[in-house]
CSV table of C-alpha atoms in Angstrom, one decimal:
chain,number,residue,atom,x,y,z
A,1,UNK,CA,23.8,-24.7,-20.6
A,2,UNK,CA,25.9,-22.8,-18.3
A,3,UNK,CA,25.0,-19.1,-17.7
A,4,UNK,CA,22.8,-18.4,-20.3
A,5,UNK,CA,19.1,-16.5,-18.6
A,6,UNK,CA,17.0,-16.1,-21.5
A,7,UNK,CA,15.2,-12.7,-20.9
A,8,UNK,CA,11.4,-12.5,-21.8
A,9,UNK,CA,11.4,-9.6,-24.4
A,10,UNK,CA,7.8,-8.1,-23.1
A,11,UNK,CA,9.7,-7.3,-19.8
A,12,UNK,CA,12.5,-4.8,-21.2
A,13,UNK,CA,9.5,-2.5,-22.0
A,14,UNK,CA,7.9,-2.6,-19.0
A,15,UNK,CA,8.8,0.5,-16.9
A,16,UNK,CA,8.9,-0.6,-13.2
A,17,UNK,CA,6.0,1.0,-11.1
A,18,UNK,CA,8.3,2.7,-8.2
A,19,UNK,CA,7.7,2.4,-5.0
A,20,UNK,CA,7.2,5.9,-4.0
A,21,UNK,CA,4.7,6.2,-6.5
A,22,UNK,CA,2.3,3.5,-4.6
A,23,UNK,CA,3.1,5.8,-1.2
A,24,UNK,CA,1.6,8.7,-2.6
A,25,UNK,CA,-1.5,6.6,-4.1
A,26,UNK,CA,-1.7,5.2,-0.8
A,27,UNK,CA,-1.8,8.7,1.0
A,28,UNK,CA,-4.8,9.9,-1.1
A,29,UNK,CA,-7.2,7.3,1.1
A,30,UNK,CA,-8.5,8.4,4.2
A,31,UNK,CA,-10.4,6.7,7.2
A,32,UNK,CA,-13.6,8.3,7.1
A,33,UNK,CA,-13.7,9.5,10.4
A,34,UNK,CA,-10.1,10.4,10.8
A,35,UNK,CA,-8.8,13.6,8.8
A,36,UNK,CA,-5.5,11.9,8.4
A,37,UNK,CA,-4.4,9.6,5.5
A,38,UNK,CA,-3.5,6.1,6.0
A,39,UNK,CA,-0.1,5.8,5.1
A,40,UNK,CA,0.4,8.3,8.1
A,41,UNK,CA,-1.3,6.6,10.0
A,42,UNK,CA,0.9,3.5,9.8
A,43,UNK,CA,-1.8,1.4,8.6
A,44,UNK,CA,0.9,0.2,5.6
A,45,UNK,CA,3.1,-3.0,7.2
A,46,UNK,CA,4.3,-3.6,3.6
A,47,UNK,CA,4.9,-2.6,0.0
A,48,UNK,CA,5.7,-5.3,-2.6
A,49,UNK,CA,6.0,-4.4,-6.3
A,50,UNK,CA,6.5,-8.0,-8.1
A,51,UNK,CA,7.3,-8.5,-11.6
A,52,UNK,CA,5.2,-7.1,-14.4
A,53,UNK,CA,4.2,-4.3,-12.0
A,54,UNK,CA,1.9,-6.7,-9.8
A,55,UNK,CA,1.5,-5.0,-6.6
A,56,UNK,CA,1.1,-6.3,-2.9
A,57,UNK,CA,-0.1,-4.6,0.3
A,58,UNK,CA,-0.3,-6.2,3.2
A,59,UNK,CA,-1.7,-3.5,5.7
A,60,UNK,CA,-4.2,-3.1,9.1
A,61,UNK,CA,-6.9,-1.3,10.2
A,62,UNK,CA,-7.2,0.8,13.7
A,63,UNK,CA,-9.2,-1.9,14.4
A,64,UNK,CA,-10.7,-5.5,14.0
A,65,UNK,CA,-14.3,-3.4,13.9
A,66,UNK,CA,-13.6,-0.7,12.2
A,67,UNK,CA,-16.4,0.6,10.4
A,68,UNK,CA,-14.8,1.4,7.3
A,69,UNK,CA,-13.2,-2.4,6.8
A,70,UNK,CA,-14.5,-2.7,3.5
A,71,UNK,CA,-14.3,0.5,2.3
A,72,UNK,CA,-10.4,1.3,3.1
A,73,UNK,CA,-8.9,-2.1,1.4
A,74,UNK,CA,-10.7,-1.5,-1.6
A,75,UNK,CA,-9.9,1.8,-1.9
A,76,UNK,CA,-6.1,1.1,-1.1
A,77,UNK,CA,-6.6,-1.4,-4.2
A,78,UNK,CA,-8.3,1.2,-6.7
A,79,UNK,CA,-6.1,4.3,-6.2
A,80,UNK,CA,-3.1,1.7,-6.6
A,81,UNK,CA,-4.4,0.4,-9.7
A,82,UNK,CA,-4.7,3.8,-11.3
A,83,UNK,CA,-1.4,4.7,-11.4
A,84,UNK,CA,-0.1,3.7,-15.3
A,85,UNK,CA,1.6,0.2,-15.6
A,86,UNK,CA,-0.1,-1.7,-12.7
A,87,UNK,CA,-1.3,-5.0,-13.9
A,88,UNK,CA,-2.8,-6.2,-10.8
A,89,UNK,CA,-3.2,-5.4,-7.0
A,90,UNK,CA,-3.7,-7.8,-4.2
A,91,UNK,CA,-4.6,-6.4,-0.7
A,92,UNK,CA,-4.1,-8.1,2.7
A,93,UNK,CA,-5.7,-7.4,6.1
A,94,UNK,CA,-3.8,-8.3,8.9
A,95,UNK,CA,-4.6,-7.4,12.4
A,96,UNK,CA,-0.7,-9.3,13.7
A,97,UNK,CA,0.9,-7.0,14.6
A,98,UNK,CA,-1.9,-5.1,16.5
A,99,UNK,CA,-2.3,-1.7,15.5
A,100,UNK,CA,-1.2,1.2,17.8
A,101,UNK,CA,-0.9,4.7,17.9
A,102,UNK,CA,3.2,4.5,17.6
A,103,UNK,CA,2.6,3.8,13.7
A,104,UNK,CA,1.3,7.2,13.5
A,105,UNK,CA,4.3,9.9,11.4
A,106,UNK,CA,5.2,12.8,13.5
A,107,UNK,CA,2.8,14.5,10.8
A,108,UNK,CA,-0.3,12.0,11.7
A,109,UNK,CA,0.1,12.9,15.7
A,110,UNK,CA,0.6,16.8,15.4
A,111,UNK,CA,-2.4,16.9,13.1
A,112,UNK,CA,-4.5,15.0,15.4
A,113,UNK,CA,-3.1,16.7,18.3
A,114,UNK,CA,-0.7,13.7,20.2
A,115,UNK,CA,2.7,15.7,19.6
């Protein structure tokens, strides 16, 4: 058959989780000792929403001995999964690229006092 996509009929009621949505999840977690909320901190690399609202993070720490290294990812993962629609959330650590302080927002370095 030529042209002819046969659309699964469980997807035209899914509404698409949007992107902006994860952003603010992601800016309700904190490092623990920083007053600051990861997302301005630049500690997100990347946001993917997949189909049926399955979510991917690939994000870093401040660094590879960070005290909170369990803590943060699963946070990331359970603030995600709380917003309505999410089916599932996958969380990756990555310390390539290295983390520095030029991921910080303009917000993140006047709050912590580097602007």
């Amino acid at each position: 058959m030529i042209g002819y996509i046969r659309i699964n009929p469980l997807l035209k009621s899914i509404t698409m989780v949007q992107k902006e949505q994860v952003i603010e999840a992601i800016k309700q977690v904190y490092d623990p000792e920083i007053p600051v909320n990861i997302y301005e901190l630049g500690l997100i690399y990347e946001i993917t929403i997949l189909p049926l609202n399955n979510i991917e993070i690939l994000m870093t720490l401040t660094s590879p001995n960070c005290p909170a290294a369990d803590i943060i990812p699963s946070q990331v993962e359970e603030k995600i999964k709380a917003i309505e629609g999410v089916h599932a959330v996958t969380v990756h650590l990555t310390f390539e690229p290295a983390y520095t302080m030029d991921r910080m927002s303009e917000a993140a370095k006047l709050e912590l006092g580097f602007a």
